[in-house]
mmCIF file of C-alpha atoms in Angstrom:
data_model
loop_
_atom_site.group_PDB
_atom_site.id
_atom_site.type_symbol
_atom_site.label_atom_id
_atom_site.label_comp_id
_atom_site.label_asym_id
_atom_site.label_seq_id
_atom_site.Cartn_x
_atom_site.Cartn_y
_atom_site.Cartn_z
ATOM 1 C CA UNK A 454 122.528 -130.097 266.469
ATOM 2 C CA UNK A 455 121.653 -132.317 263.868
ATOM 3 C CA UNK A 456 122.333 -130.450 260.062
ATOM 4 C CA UNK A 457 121.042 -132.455 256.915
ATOM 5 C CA UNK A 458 122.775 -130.800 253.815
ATOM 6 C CA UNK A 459 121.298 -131.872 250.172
ATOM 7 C CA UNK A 460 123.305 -131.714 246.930
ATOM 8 C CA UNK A 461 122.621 -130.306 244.285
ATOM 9 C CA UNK A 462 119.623 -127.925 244.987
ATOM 10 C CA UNK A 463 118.310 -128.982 241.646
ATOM 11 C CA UNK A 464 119.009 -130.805 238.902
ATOM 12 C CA UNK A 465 117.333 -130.901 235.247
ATOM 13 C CA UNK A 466 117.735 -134.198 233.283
ATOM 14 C CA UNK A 467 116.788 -135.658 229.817
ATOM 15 C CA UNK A 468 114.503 -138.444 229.767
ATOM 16 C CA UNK A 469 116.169 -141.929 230.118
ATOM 17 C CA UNK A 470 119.153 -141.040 232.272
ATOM 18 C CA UNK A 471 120.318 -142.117 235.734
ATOM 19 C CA UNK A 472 120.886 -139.970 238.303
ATOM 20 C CA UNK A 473 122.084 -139.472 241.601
ATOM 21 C CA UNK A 474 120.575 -137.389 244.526
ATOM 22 C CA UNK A 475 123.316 -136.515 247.731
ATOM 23 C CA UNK A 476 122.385 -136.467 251.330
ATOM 24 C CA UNK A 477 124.456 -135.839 254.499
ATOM 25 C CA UNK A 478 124.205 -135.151 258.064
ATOM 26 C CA UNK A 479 126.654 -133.829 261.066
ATOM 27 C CA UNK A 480 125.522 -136.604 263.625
ATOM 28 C CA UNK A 481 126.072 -139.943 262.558
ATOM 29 C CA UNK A 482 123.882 -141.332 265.884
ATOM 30 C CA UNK A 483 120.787 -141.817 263.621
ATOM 31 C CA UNK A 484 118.103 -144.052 263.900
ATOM 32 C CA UNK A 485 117.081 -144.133 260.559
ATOM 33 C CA UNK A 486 116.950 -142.396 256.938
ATOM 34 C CA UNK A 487 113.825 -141.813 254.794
ATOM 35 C CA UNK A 488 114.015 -140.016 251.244
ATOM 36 C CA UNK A 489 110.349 -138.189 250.379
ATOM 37 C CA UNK A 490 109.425 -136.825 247.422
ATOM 38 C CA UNK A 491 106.913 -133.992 247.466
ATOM 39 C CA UNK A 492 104.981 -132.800 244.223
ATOM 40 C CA UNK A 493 104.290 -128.998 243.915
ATOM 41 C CA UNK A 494 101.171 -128.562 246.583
ATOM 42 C CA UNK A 495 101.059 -131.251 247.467
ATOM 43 C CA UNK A 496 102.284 -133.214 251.185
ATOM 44 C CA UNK A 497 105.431 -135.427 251.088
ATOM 45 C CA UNK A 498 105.718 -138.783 249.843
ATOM 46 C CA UNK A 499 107.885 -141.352 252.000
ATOM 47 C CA UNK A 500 109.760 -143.510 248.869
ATOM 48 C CA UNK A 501 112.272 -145.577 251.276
ATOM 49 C CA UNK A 502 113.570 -145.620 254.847
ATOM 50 C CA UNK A 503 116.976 -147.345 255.945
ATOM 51 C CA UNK A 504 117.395 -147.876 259.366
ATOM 52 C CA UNK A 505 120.826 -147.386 260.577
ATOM 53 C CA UNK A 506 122.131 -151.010 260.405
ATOM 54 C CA UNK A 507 121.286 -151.168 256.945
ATOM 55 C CA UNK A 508 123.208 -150.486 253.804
ATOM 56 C CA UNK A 509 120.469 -149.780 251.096
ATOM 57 C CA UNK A 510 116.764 -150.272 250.158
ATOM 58 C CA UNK A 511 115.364 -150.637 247.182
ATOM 59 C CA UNK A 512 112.169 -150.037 245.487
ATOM 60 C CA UNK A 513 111.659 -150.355 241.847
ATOM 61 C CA UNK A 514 113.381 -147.741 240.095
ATOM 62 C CA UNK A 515 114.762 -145.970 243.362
ATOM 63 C CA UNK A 516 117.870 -147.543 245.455
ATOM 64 C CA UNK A 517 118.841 -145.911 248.343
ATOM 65 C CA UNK A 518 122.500 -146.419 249.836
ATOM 66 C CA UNK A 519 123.578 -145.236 253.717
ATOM 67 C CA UNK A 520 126.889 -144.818 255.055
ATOM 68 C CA UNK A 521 126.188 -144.341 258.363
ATOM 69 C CA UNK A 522 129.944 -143.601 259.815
ATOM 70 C CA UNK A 523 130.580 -140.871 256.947
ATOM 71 C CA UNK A 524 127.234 -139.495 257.136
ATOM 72 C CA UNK A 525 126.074 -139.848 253.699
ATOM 73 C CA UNK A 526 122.950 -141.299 252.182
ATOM 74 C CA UNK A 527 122.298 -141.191 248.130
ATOM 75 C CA UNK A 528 119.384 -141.576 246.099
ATOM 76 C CA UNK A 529 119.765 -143.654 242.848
ATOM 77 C CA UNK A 530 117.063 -142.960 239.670
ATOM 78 C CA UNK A 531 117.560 -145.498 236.813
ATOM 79 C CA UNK A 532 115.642 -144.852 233.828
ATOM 80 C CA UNK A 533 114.531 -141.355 234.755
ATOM 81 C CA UNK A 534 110.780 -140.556 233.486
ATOM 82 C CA UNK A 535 108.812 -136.934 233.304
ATOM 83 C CA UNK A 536 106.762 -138.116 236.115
ATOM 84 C CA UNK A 537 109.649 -138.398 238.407
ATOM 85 C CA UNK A 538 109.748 -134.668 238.111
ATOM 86 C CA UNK A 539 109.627 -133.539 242.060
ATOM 87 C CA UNK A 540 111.774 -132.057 245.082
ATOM 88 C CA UNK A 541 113.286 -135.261 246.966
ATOM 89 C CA UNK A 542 113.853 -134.598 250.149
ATOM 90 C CA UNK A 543 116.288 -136.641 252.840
ATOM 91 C CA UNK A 544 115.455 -136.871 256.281
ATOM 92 C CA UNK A 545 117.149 -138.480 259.557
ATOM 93 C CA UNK A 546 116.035 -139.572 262.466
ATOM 94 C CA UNK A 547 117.879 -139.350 265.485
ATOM 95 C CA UNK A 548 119.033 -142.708 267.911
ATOM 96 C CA UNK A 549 116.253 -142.958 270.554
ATOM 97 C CA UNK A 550 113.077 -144.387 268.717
ATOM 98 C CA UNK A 551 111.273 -144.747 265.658
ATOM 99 C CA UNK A 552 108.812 -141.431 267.037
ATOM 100 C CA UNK A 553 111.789 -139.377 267.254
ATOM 101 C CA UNK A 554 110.999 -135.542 264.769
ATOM 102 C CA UNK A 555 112.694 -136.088 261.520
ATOM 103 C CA UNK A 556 115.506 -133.549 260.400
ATOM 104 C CA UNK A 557 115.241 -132.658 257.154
ATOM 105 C CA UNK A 558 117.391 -131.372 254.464
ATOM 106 C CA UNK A 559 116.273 -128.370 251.601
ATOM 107 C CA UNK A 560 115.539 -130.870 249.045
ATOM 108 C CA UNK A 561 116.841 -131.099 245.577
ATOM 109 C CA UNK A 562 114.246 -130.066 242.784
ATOM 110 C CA UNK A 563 114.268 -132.728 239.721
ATOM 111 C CA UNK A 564 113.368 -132.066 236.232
ATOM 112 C CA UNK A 565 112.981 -135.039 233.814
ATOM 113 C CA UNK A 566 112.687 -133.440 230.792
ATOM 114 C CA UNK A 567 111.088 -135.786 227.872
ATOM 115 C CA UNK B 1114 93.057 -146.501 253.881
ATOM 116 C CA UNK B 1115 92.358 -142.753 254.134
ATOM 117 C CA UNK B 1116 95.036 -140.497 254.308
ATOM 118 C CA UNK B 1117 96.325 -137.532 256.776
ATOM 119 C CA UNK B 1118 93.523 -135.014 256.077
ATOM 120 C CA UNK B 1119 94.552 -130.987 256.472
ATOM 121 C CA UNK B 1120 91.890 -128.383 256.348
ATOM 122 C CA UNK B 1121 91.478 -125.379 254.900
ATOM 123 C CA UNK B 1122 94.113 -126.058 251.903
ATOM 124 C CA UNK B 1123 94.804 -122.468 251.803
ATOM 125 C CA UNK B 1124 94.268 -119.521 253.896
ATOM 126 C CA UNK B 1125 95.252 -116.080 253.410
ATOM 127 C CA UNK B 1126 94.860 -113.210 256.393
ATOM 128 C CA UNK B 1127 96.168 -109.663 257.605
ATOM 129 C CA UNK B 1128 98.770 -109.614 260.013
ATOM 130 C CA UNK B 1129 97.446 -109.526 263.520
ATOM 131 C CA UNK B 1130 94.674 -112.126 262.850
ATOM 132 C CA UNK B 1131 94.223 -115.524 264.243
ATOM 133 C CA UNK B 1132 94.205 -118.433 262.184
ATOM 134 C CA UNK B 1133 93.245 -121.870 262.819
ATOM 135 C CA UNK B 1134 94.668 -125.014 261.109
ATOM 136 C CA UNK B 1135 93.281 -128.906 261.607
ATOM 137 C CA UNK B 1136 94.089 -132.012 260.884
ATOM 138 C CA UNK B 1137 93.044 -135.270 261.138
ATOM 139 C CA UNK B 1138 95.266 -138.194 261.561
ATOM 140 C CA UNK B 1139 95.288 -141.677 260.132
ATOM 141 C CA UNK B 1140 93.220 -143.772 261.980
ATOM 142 C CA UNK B 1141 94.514 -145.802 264.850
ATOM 143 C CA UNK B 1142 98.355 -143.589 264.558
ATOM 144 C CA UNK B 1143 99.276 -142.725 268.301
ATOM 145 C CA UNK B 1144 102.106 -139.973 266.866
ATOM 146 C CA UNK B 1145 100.486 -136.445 265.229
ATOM 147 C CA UNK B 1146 103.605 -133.877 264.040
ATOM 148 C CA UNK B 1147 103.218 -130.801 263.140
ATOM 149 C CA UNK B 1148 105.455 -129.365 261.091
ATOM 150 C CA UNK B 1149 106.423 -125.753 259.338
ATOM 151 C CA UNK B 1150 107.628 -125.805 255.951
ATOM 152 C CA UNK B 1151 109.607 -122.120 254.683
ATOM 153 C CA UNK B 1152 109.859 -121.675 251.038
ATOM 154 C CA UNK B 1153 112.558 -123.446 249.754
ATOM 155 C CA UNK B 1154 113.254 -125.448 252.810
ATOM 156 C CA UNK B 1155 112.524 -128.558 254.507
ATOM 157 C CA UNK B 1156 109.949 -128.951 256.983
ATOM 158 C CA UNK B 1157 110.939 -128.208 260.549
ATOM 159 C CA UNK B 1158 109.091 -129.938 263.407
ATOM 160 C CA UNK B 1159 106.783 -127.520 265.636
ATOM 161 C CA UNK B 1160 104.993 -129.841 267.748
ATOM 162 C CA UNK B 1161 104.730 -133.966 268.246
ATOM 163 C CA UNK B 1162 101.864 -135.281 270.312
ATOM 164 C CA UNK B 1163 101.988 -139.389 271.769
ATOM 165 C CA UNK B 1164 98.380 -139.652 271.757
ATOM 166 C CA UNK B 1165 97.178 -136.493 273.844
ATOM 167 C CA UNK B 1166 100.347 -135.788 275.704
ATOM 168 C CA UNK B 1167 102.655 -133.176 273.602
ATOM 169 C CA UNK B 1168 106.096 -134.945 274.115
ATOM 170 C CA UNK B 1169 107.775 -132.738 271.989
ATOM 171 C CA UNK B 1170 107.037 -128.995 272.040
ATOM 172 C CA UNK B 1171 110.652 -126.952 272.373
ATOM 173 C CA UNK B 1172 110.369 -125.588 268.606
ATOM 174 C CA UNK B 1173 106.497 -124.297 269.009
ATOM 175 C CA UNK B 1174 107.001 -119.985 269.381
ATOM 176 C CA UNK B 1175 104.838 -120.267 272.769
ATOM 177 C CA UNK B 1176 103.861 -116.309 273.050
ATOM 178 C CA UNK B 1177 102.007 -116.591 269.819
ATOM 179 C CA UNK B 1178 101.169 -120.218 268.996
ATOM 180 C CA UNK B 1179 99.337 -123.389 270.638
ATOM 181 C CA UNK B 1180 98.518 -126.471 270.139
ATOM 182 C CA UNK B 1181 95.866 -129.129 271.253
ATOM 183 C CA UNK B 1182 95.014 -132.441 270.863
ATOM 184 C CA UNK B 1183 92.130 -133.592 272.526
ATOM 185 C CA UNK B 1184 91.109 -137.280 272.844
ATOM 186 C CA UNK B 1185 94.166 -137.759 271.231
ATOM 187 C CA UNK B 1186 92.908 -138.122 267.763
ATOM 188 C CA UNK B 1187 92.761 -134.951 265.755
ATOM 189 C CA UNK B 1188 94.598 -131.413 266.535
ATOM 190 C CA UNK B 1189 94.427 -127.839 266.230
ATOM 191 C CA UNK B 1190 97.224 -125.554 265.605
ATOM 192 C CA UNK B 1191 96.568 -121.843 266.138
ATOM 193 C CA UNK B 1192 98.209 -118.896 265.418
ATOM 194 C CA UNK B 1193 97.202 -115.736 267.134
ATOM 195 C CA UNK B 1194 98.003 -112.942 266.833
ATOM 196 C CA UNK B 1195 100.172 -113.572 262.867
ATOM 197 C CA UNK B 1196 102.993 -112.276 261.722
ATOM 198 C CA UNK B 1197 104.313 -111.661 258.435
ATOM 199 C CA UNK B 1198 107.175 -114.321 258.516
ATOM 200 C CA UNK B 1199 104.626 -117.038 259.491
ATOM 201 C CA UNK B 1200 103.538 -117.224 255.973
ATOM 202 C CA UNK B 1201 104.820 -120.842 254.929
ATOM 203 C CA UNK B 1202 102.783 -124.678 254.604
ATOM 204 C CA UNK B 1203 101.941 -125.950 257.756
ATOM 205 C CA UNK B 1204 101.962 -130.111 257.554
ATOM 206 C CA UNK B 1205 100.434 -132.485 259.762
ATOM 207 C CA UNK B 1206 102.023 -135.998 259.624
ATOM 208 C CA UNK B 1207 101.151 -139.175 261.716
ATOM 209 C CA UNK B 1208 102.690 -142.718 262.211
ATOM 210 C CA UNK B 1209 101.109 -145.785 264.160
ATOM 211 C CA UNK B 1210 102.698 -147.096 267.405
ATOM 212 C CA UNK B 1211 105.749 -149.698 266.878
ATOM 213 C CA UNK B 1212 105.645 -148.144 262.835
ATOM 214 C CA UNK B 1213 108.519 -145.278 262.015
ATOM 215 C CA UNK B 1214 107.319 -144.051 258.389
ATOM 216 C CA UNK B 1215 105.517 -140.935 259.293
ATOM 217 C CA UNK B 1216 102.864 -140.080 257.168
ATOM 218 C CA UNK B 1217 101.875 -136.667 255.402
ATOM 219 C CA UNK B 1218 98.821 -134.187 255.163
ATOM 220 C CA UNK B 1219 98.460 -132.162 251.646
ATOM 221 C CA UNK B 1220 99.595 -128.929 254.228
ATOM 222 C CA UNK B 1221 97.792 -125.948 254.142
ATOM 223 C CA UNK B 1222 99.302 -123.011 252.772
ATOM 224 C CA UNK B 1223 98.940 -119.646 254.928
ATOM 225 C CA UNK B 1224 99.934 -116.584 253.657
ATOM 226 C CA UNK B 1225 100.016 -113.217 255.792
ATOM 227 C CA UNK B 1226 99.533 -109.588 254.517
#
């Protein structure tokens, strides 16, 4: 069974810094990886997806690396703002299809403090 | 392009009741999820529907809840009779055929007394 495990659980920063998120998983037979972020109340946010031949995405301020054979995945915030304040959450997908449930981890809750 | 819409928002009943959630996918997305989200946790997949035909059901508690999707285009999940623990979000997500980023709902938030 596939077990996504997200480190730390939270995580309070001053404005301006970069930080890093950690993701892993038990089963390395993904098909991809998507990080979400998800606002108090509010539904989830997809912010990148790797499928499992890739190395990294990137998208503005957010880069997301994969290391498919350790099982690993991290989240990369340059320039951290107040409005990145949110719980990121990884998620994997496992090898059959792109439809395939995603497995997610607990999140880690992110304070940008200004 | 409108969004994954969820009603009610919130929803609060006595145990024993039933309770009704809906959603309505993004237009034209074959795949509807529903998934549970616990306090402090991720979501967990209930139920995943390929247009009409629930592919994906081995996580839905059968005795108490169901599921339908008719026409394949928006669902129902239901809840009857509740229990304490189901108190948690409930999120409906979609994604279009051949497309793998699964789209959200806002959730609605269901809390049992």
């Amino acid at each position: 069974k596939q077990e996504v495990t997200q480190i730390p659980a939270a995580l309070s920063v001053p404005e301006g810094e970069n930080l890093v998120l950690n993701c892993s998983f038990t089963d390395s037979a993904i098909y991809n990886l998507q990080w979400f972020r998800q606002d108090p109340g509010k539904g989830l946010t997809s912010l990148l997806l790797i499928q499992s031949s890739q190395r990294e995405q990137t998208s503005g301020r957010l880069n997301a690396s994969l290391d498919k054979s350790s099982g690993r995945s991290t989240l990369y915030i340059a320039a951290s703002q107040p409005g990145d304040s949110a719980t990121y959450l990884c998620a994997v997908r496992r090898g059959d299809s792109g439809n395939t449930p995603l497995v997610f981890g607990k999140g880690t809750r992110l304070s940008v403090i200004a | 392009e409108a969004g994954v819409v969820q009603s009610p928002r919130y929803k609060i009943i006595e145990k024993k009741q039933p309770v009704a959630f809906w959603c309505n996918p993004i237009s034209g997305h074959n795949t509807l999820y529903w998934y549970r989200q616990n306090l402090g946790q991720g979501p967990e997949l209930l139920i995943r529907y390929e247009n009409e035909e629930a592919v994906d059901d081995s996580q839905l508690p059968k005795d108490r809840f169901s599921a339908e999707r008719l026409k394949g285009v928006d669902s129902t999940l239901k809840i009857q009779p509740a229990e304490l623990g189901d108190s948690a979000v409930y999120l409906c997500a979609s994604s279009g055929q051949g497309r793998e980023t699964q789209y959200f709902g806002p959730g609605t938030r269901l809390l049992v007394l």
